[in-house]
GROMACS .gro file of C-alpha atoms in nm:
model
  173
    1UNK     CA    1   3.933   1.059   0.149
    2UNK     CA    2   3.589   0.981  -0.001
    3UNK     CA    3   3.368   0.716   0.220
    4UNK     CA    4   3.100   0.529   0.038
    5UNK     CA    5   2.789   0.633   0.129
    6UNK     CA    6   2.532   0.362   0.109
    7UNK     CA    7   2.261   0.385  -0.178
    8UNK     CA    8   1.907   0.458  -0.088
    9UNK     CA    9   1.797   0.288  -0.371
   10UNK     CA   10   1.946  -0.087  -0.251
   11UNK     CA   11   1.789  -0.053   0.106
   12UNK     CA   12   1.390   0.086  -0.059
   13UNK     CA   13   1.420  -0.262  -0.295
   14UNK     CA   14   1.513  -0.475   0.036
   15UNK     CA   15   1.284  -0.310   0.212
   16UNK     CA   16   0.986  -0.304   0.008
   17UNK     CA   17   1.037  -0.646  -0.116
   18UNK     CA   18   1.021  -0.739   0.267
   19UNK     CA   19   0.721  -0.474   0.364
   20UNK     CA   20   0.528  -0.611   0.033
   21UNK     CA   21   0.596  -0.968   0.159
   22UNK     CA   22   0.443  -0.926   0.496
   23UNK     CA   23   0.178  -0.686   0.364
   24UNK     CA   24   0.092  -1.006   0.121
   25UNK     CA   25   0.128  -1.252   0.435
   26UNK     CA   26  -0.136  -1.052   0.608
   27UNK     CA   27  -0.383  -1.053   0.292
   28UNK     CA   28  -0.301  -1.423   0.314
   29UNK     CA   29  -0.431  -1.475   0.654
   30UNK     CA   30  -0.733  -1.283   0.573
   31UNK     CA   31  -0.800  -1.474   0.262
   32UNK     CA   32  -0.778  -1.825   0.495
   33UNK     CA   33  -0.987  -1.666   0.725
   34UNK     CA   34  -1.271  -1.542   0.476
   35UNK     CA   35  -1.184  -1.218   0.588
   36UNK     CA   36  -1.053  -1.072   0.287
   37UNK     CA   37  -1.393  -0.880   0.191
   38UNK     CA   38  -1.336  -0.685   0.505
   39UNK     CA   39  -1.221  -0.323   0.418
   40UNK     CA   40  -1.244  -0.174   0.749
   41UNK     CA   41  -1.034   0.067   0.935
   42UNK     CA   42  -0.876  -0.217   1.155
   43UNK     CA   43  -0.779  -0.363   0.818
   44UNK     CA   44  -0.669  -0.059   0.693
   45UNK     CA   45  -0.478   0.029   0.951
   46UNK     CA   46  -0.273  -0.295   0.966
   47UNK     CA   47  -0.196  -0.251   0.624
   48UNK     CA   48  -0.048   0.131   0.695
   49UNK     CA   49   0.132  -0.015   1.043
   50UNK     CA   50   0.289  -0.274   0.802
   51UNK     CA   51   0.414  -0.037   0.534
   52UNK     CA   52   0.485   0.228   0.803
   53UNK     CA   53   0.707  -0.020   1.028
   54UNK     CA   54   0.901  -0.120   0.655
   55UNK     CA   55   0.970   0.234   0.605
   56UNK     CA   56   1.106   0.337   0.942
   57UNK     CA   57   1.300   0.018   0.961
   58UNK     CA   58   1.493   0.100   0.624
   59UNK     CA   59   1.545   0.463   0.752
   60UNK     CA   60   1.697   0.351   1.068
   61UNK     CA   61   1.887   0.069   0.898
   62UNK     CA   62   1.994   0.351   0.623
   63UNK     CA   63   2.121   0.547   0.931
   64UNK     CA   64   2.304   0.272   1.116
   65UNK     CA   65   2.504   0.231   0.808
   66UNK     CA   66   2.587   0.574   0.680
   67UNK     CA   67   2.766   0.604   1.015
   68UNK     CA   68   2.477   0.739   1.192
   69UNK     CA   69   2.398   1.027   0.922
   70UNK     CA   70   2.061   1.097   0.752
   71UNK     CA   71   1.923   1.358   0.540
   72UNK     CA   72   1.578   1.406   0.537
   73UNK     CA   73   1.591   1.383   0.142
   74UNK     CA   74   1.712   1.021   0.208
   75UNK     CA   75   1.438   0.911   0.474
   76UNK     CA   76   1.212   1.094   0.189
   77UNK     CA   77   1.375   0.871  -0.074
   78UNK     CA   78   1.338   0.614   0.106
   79UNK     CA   79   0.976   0.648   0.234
   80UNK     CA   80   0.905   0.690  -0.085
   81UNK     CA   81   1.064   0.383  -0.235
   82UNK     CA   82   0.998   0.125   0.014
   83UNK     CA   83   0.628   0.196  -0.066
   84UNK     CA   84   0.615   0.203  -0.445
   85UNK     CA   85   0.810  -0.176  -0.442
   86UNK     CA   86   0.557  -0.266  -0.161
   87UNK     CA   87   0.269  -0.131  -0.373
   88UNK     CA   88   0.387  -0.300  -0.669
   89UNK     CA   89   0.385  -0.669  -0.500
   90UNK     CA   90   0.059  -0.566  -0.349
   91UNK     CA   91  -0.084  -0.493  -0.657
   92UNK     CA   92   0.069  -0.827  -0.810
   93UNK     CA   93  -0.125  -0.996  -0.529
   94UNK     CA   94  -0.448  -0.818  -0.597
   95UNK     CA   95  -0.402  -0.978  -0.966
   96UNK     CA   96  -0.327  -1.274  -0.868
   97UNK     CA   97  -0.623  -1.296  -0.597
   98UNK     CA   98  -0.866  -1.186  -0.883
   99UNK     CA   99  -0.779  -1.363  -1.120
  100UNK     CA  100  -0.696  -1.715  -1.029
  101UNK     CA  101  -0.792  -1.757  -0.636
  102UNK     CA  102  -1.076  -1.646  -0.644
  103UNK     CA  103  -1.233  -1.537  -1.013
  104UNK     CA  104  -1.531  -1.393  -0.874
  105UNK     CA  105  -1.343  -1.137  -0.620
  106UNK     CA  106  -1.425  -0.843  -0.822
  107UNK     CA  107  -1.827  -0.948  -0.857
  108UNK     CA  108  -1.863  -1.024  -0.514
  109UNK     CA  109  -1.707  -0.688  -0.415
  110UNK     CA  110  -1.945  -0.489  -0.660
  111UNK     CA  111  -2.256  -0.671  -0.490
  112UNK     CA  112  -2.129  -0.604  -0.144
  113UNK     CA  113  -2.152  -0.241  -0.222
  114UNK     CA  114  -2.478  -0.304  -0.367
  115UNK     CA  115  -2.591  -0.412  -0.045
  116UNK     CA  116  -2.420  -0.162   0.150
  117UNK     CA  117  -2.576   0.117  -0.087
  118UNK     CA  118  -2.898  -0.035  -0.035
  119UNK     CA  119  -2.892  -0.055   0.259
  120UNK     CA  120  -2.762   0.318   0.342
  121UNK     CA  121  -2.924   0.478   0.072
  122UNK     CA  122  -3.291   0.352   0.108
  123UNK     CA  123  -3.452   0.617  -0.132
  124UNK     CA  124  -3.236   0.465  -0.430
  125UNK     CA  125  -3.358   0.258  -0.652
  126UNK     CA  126  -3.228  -0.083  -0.730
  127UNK     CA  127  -3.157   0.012  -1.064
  128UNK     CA  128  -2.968   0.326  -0.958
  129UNK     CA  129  -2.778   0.148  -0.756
  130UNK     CA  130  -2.712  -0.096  -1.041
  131UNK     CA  131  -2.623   0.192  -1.274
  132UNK     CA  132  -2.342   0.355  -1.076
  133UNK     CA  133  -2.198   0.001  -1.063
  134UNK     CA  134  -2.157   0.030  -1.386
  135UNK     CA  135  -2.014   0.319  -1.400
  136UNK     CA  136  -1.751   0.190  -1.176
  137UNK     CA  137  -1.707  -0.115  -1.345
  138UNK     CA  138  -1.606   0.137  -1.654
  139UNK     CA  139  -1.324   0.300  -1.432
  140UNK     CA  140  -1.225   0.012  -1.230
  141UNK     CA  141  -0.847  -0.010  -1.402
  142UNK     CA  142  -0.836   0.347  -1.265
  143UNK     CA  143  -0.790   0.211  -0.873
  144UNK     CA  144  -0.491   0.075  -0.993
  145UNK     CA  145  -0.239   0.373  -1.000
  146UNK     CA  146  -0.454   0.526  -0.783
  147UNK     CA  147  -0.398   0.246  -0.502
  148UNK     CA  148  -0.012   0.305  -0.609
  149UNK     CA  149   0.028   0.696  -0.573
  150UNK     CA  150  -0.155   0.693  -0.250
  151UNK     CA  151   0.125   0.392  -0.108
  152UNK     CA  152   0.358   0.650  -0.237
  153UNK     CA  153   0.244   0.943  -0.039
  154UNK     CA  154   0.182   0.762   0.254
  155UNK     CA  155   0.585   0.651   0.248
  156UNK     CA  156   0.642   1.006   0.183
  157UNK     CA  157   0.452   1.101   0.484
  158UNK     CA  158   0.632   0.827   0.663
  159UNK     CA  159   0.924   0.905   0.519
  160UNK     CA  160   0.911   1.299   0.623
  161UNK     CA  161   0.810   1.195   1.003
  162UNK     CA  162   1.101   0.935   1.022
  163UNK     CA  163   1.320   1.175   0.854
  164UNK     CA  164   1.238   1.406   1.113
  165UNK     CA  165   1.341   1.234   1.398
  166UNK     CA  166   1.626   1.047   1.307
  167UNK     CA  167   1.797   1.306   1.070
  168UNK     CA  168   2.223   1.402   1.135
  169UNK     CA  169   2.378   1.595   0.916
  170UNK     CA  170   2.722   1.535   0.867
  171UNK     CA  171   2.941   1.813   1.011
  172UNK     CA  172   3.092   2.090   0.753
  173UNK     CA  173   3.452   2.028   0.831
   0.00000   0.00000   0.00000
């Protein structure tokens, strides 16, 4: 007798629809705290707690109902899942943020690093500053996959350590 195995692909949609949610909930609460300018590595590393937690909660959830049995191609498929739906909302947020809460997000962020460059590159000019703006400006739609692949191998990563740990095969016989 066959049992049904449950399908990795329901529990990454659940899952990253939930991680992306929270992930979104937290850019929120930056945004009404004027905070969302803020890319350090406290911010940063919320963001990877929140899509780590996502991931290792579908994995153990994945787990609890294949009657306790997990391959680590599963957790990978998972890992890897959870964070391309999260990414996706993300980046729907980012969109959203730039274009119609706040227009002048992407402006405000290129003259932040102006001042940051400025300020730790003292023996540039302004206008060499101001050119590699440009540049960037030129390869800005670039950060979007970009942003996306690296979700994706951080769930992987996740994914592999969860795996890991909570991996049972189920017995030959």
């Amino acid at each position: 007798m066959e049992e049904n195995q449950p399908k990795t692909g329901k529990f990454s949609m659940n899952y990253g629809l939930i991680t992306g949610a929270v992930g979104i909930l937290f850019a929120l609460i930056l945004f009404s705290m004027d905070m969302h300018y803020e890319r350090g590595f406290s911010v940063q590393g919320v963001h990877i707690a929140i899509l780590a937690t996502g991931i290792l909660l579908a994995i153990a959830q994945f787990k609890k109902t294949g009657m306790g049995y997990l391959s680590l191609s599963q957790a990978l498929k998972l890992g890897a899942g959870v964070a391309l739906i999260a990414g996706i909302l993300g980046l729907l947020y980012f969109f959203i943020l730039s274009n119609f809460m706040e227009p002048d997000f992407i402006d405000n962020t290129y003259e932040l690093g102006k001042q940051q460059a400025l300020q730790d590159n003292p023996e540039l000019t302004e206008e060499q500053i101001d050119q590699g703006i440009e540049m960037q400006k030129k390869f800005a739609w670039m950060s979007y996959p970009i942003i996306l692949i690296m979700n994706i191998v951080i769930g992987l990563i996740v994914g592999l350590i969860g795996g890991l740990i909570m991996k049972k095969q189920k017995p030959a016989y």
